[in-house]
Backbone as JSON Lines, residues from 0, in Angstrom:
{"i":0,"aa":"X","n":[109.22,17.11,-92.5],"ca":[109.18,18.17,-93.47],"c":[110.1,19.32,-93.11]}
{"i":1,"aa":"X","n":[110.38,20.1,-94.1],"ca":[111.23,21.27,-93.93],"c":[110.39,22.45,-93.47]}
{"i":2,"aa":"X","n":[110.68,22.99,-92.28],"ca":[109.97,24.15,-91.77],"c":[110.87,25.37,-91.92]}
{"i":3,"aa":"X","n":[110.53,26.2,-92.87],"ca":[111.29,27.42,-93.11],"c":[110.95,28.42,-92.02]}
{"i":4,"aa":"X","n":[111.95,29.0,-91.38],"ca":[111.71,29.92,-90.29],"c":[112.38,31.27,-90.57]}
{"i":5,"aa":"X","n":[111.84,32.06,-91.48],"ca":[112.43,33.39,-91.69],"c":[111.97,34.35,-90.6]}
{"i":6,"aa":"X","n":[112.89,35.12,-90.11],"ca":[112.57,36.16,-89.13],"c":[112.59,37.48,-89.85]}
{"i":7,"aa":"X","n":[111.47,38.15,-89.88],"ca":[111.37,39.42,-90.6],"c":[111.38,40.56,-89.58]}
{"i":8,"aa":"X","n":[112.48,41.25,-89.52],"ca":[112.53,42.45,-88.68],"c":[112.0,43.6,-89.5]}
{"i":9,"aa":"X","n":[111.27,44.45,-88.88],"ca":[110.69,45.58,-89.6],"c":[111.5,46.84,-89.39]}
{"i":10,"aa":"X","n":[112.76,46.67,-89.16],"ca":[113.64,47.83,-88.99],"c":[113.57,48.37,-87.58]}
{"i":11,"aa":"X","n":[114.69,48.86,-87.09],"ca":[114.67,49.42,-85.73],"c":[113.77,50.65,-85.65]}
{"i":12,"aa":"X","n":[113.01,50.7,-84.6],"ca":[112.19,51.88,-84.32],"c":[112.92,52.83,-83.39]}
{"i":13,"aa":"X","n":[113.9,52.29,-82.68],"ca":[114.66,53.1,-81.74],"c":[116.09,52.58,-81.68]}
{"i":14,"aa":"X","n":[117.03,53.49,-81.6],"ca":[118.44,53.13,-81.45],"c":[119.09,54.16,-80.53]}
{"i":15,"aa":"X","n":[119.9,53.69,-79.61],"ca":[120.62,54.6,-78.72],"c":[122.07,54.14,-78.64]}
{"i":16,"aa":"X","n":[122.94,55.07,-78.32],"ca":[124.38,54.81,-78.23],"c":[124.87,55.32,-76.89]}
{"i":17,"aa":"X","n":[125.69,54.52,-76.22],"ca":[126.29,54.94,-74.94],"c":[127.23,56.11,-75.19]}
{"i":18,"aa":"X","n":[127.41,56.95,-74.19],"ca":[128.3,58.11,-74.34],"c":[129.73,57.67,-74.61]}
{"i":19,"aa":"X","n":[130.1,56.45,-74.21],"ca":[131.44,55.93,-74.48],"c":[131.64,55.59,-75.95]}
{"i":20,"aa":"X","n":[130.53,55.41,-76.7],"ca":[130.6,55.13,-78.12],"c":[130.87,53.68,-78.48]}
{"i":21,"aa":"X","n":[130.95,52.81,-77.46],"ca":[131.27,51.4,-77.76],"c":[130.12,50.43,-77.46]}
{"i":22,"aa":"X","n":[129.02,50.91,-76.95],"ca":[127.83,50.09,-76.72],"c":[126.62,50.81,-77.27]}
{"i":23,"aa":"X","n":[125.65,50.04,-77.74],"ca":[124.42,50.62,-78.23],"c":[123.29,49.61,-78.15]}
{"i":24,"aa":"X","n":[122.09,50.05,-78.46],"ca":[120.94,49.16,-78.48],"c":[120.0,49.57,-79.58]}
{"i":25,"aa":"X","n":[119.32,48.59,-80.14],"ca":[118.25,48.83,-81.1],"c":[117.04,48.04,-80.66]}
{"i":26,"aa":"X","n":[115.86,48.54,-81.01],"ca":[114.63,47.81,-80.7],"c":[113.6,48.13,-81.77]}
{"i":27,"aa":"X","n":[112.67,47.21,-81.92],"ca":[111.62,47.37,-82.93],"c":[110.7,46.18,-82.95]}
{"i":28,"aa":"X","n":[110.03,45.99,-84.07],"ca":[109.06,44.91,-84.22],"c":[109.64,43.81,-85.11]}
{"i":29,"aa":"X","n":[109.11,42.6,-84.91],"ca":[109.51,41.47,-85.75],"c":[108.3,40.6,-86.06]}
{"i":30,"aa":"X","n":[108.45,39.74,-87.05],"ca":[107.45,38.71,-87.37],"c":[108.21,37.42,-87.64]}
{"i":31,"aa":"X","n":[107.78,36.34,-87.01],"ca":[108.36,35.02,-87.21],"c":[107.37,34.21,-88.03]}
{"i":32,"aa":"X","n":[107.8,33.77,-89.21],"ca":[106.92,33.08,-90.14],"c":[107.35,31.63,-90.26]}
{"i":33,"aa":"X","n":[106.45,30.71,-89.88],"ca":[106.75,29.29,-89.97],"c":[105.73,28.61,-90.87]}
{"i":34,"aa":"X","n":[106.23,27.74,-91.71],"ca":[105.38,27.02,-92.65],"c":[104.32,26.23,-91.88]}
{"i":35,"aa":"X","n":[103.05,26.45,-92.24],"ca":[101.96,25.71,-91.64],"c":[101.54,26.19,-90.25]}
{"i":36,"aa":"X","n":[102.0,27.36,-89.83],"ca":[101.65,27.88,-88.5],"c":[101.35,29.36,-88.62]}
{"i":37,"aa":"X","n":[100.55,29.88,-87.7],"ca":[100.29,31.33,-87.75],"c":[101.55,32.12,-87.44]}
{"i":38,"aa":"X","n":[101.65,33.29,-88.0],"ca":[102.8,34.17,-87.75],"c":[102.82,34.59,-86.28]}
{"i":39,"aa":"X","n":[104.02,34.71,-85.75],"ca":[104.2,35.22,-84.39],"c":[104.81,36.6,-84.53]}
{"i":40,"aa":"X","n":[104.18,37.59,-83.94],"ca":[104.69,38.95,-84.0],"c":[105.01,39.44,-82.61]}
{"i":41,"aa":"X","n":[105.94,40.37,-82.54],"ca":[106.3,40.92,-81.23],"c":[107.35,42.01,-81.38]}
{"i":42,"aa":"X","n":[108.11,42.19,-80.3],"ca":[109.14,43.22,-80.25],"c":[110.49,42.57,-79.96]}
{"i":43,"aa":"X","n":[111.56,43.22,-80.44],"ca":[112.91,42.73,-80.17],"c":[113.74,43.84,-79.56]}
{"i":44,"aa":"X","n":[114.8,43.43,-78.89],"ca":[115.75,44.34,-78.26],"c":[117.13,43.73,-78.46]}
{"i":45,"aa":"X","n":[118.05,44.47,-79.06],"ca":[119.4,43.98,-79.34],"c":[120.43,44.92,-78.73]}
{"i":46,"aa":"X","n":[121.42,44.33,-78.05],"ca":[122.53,45.09,-77.47],"c":[123.75,44.85,-78.35]}
{"i":47,"aa":"X","n":[124.44,45.94,-78.68],"ca":[125.6,45.9,-79.57],"c":[126.85,46.38,-78.83]}
{"i":48,"aa":"X","n":[128.01,45.84,-79.23],"ca":[129.3,46.29,-78.71],"c":[130.25,46.45,-79.88]}
{"i":49,"aa":"X","n":[131.0,47.54,-79.87],"ca":[132.01,47.76,-80.92],"c":[133.29,47.04,-80.51]}
{"i":50,"aa":"X","n":[133.8,46.17,-81.41],"ca":[135.02,45.44,-81.07],"c":[136.25,46.29,-81.36]}
{"i":51,"aa":"X","n":[137.42,45.72,-81.12],"ca":[138.67,46.49,-81.26],"c":[138.97,46.9,-82.7]}
{"i":52,"aa":"X","n":[138.34,46.2,-83.67],"ca":[138.55,46.57,-85.08],"c":[137.53,47.62,-85.55]}
{"i":53,"aa":"X","n":[136.59,47.99,-84.65],"ca":[135.6,48.99,-85.0],"c":[134.3,48.42,-85.56]}
{"i":54,"aa":"X","n":[134.2,47.09,-85.62],"ca":[132.97,46.45,-86.12],"c":[131.98,46.25,-84.97]}
{"i":55,"aa":"X","n":[130.71,46.46,-85.28],"ca":[129.66,46.26,-84.28],"c":[129.28,44.79,-84.22]}
{"i":56,"aa":"X","n":[129.23,44.23,-83.02],"ca":[128.89,42.83,-82.78],"c":[127.68,42.74,-81.84]}
{"i":57,"aa":"X","n":[126.84,41.78,-82.09],"ca":[125.68,41.57,-81.21],"c":[126.15,40.91,-79.92]}
{"i":58,"aa":"X","n":[125.78,41.52,-78.79],"ca":[126.07,40.97,-77.48],"c":[124.89,40.12,-77.01]}
{"i":59,"aa":"X","n":[123.68,40.61,-77.24],"ca":[122.49,39.92,-76.77],"c":[121.29,40.31,-77.61]}
{"i":60,"aa":"X","n":[120.41,39.34,-77.83],"ca":[119.13,39.56,-78.5],"c":[118.02,39.08,-77.58]}
{"i":61,"aa":"X","n":[116.94,39.81,-77.5],"ca":[115.76,39.37,-76.76],"c":[114.54,39.59,-77.62]}
{"i":62,"aa":"X","n":[113.65,38.61,-77.62],"ca":[112.41,38.69,-78.39],"c":[111.24,38.47,-77.45]}
{"i":63,"aa":"X","n":[110.23,39.3,-77.56],"ca":[109.03,39.19,-76.73],"c":[107.82,39.16,-77.66]}
{"i":64,"aa":"X","n":[107.18,38.0,-77.71],"ca":[106.02,37.83,-78.59],"c":[104.82,38.58,-78.03]}
{"i":65,"aa":"X","n":[104.02,39.13,-78.93],"ca":[102.76,39.75,-78.51],"c":[101.86,38.67,-77.93]}
{"i":66,"aa":"X","n":[101.04,39.01,-76.95],"ca":[100.1,38.01,-76.43],"c":[99.1,37.62,-77.52]}
{"i":67,"aa":"X","n":[98.61,36.38,-77.47],"ca":[97.63,35.98,-78.49],"c":[96.37,36.83,-78.39]}
{"i":68,"aa":"X","n":[95.76,37.05,-79.52],"ca":[94.52,37.83,-79.53],"c":[93.43,37.06,-78.8]}
{"i":69,"aa":"X","n":[92.6,37.78,-78.09],"ca":[91.47,37.14,-77.4],"c":[90.48,36.65,-78.43]}
{"i":70,"aa":"X","n":[89.91,35.46,-78.22],"ca":[88.92,34.99,-79.19],"c":[87.71,35.91,-79.22]}
{"i":71,"aa":"X","n":[87.17,36.06,-80.4],"ca":[85.98,36.91,-80.55],"c":[84.76,36.05,-80.25]}
{"i":72,"aa":"X","n":[83.98,36.49,-79.28],"ca":[82.77,35.77,-78.9],"c":[81.58,36.58,-79.42]}
{"i":73,"aa":"X","n":[80.71,35.94,-80.19],"ca":[79.55,36.68,-80.68],"c":[78.68,37.15,-79.51]}
{"i":74,"aa":"X","n":[78.17,38.34,-79.65],"ca":[77.29,38.88,-78.61],"c":[75.98,38.1,-78.6]}
{"i":75,"aa":"X","n":[75.47,37.87,-77.39],"ca":[74.18,37.19,-77.28],"c":[73.07,38.21,-77.5]}
{"i":76,"aa":"X","n":[72.02,37.8,-78.17],"ca":[70.92,38.73,-78.35],"c":[70.3,39.08,-76.99]}
{"i":77,"aa":"X","n":[69.83,40.29,-76.88],"ca":[69.19,40.73,-75.63],"c":[67.93,39.9,-75.38]}
{"i":78,"aa":"X","n":[67.71,39.62,-74.12],"ca":[66.51,38.84,-73.77],"c":[65.27,39.69,-74.04]}
{"i":79,"aa":"X","n":[64.24,39.05,-74.55],"ca":[63.0,39.76,-74.78],"c":[62.13,39.75,-73.54]}
{"i":80,"aa":"X","n":[61.53,40.87,-73.29],"ca":[60.58,40.97,-72.16],"c":[59.21,40.53,-72.62]}
{"i":81,"aa":"X","n":[58.52,39.85,-71.78],"ca":[57.16,39.4,-72.13],"c":[56.16,40.05,-71.28]}
């Protein structure tokens, strides 16, 4: 089957630029949506470099998924005293 894998970035939450003006970084949140599987959410970090024509190019991307949520365990009723 065809597994569609759209990556939804939620926009950079932070962006910084080197004082040289030719390197920068952006970071924020993402969601990875796969058909028939739970969404994976996490944070991303991208490093950018300005090329000789002045266009920004991605040098590196890193994605860090959030840890899975802990399963919810129902509380046990308190023991009754007799």
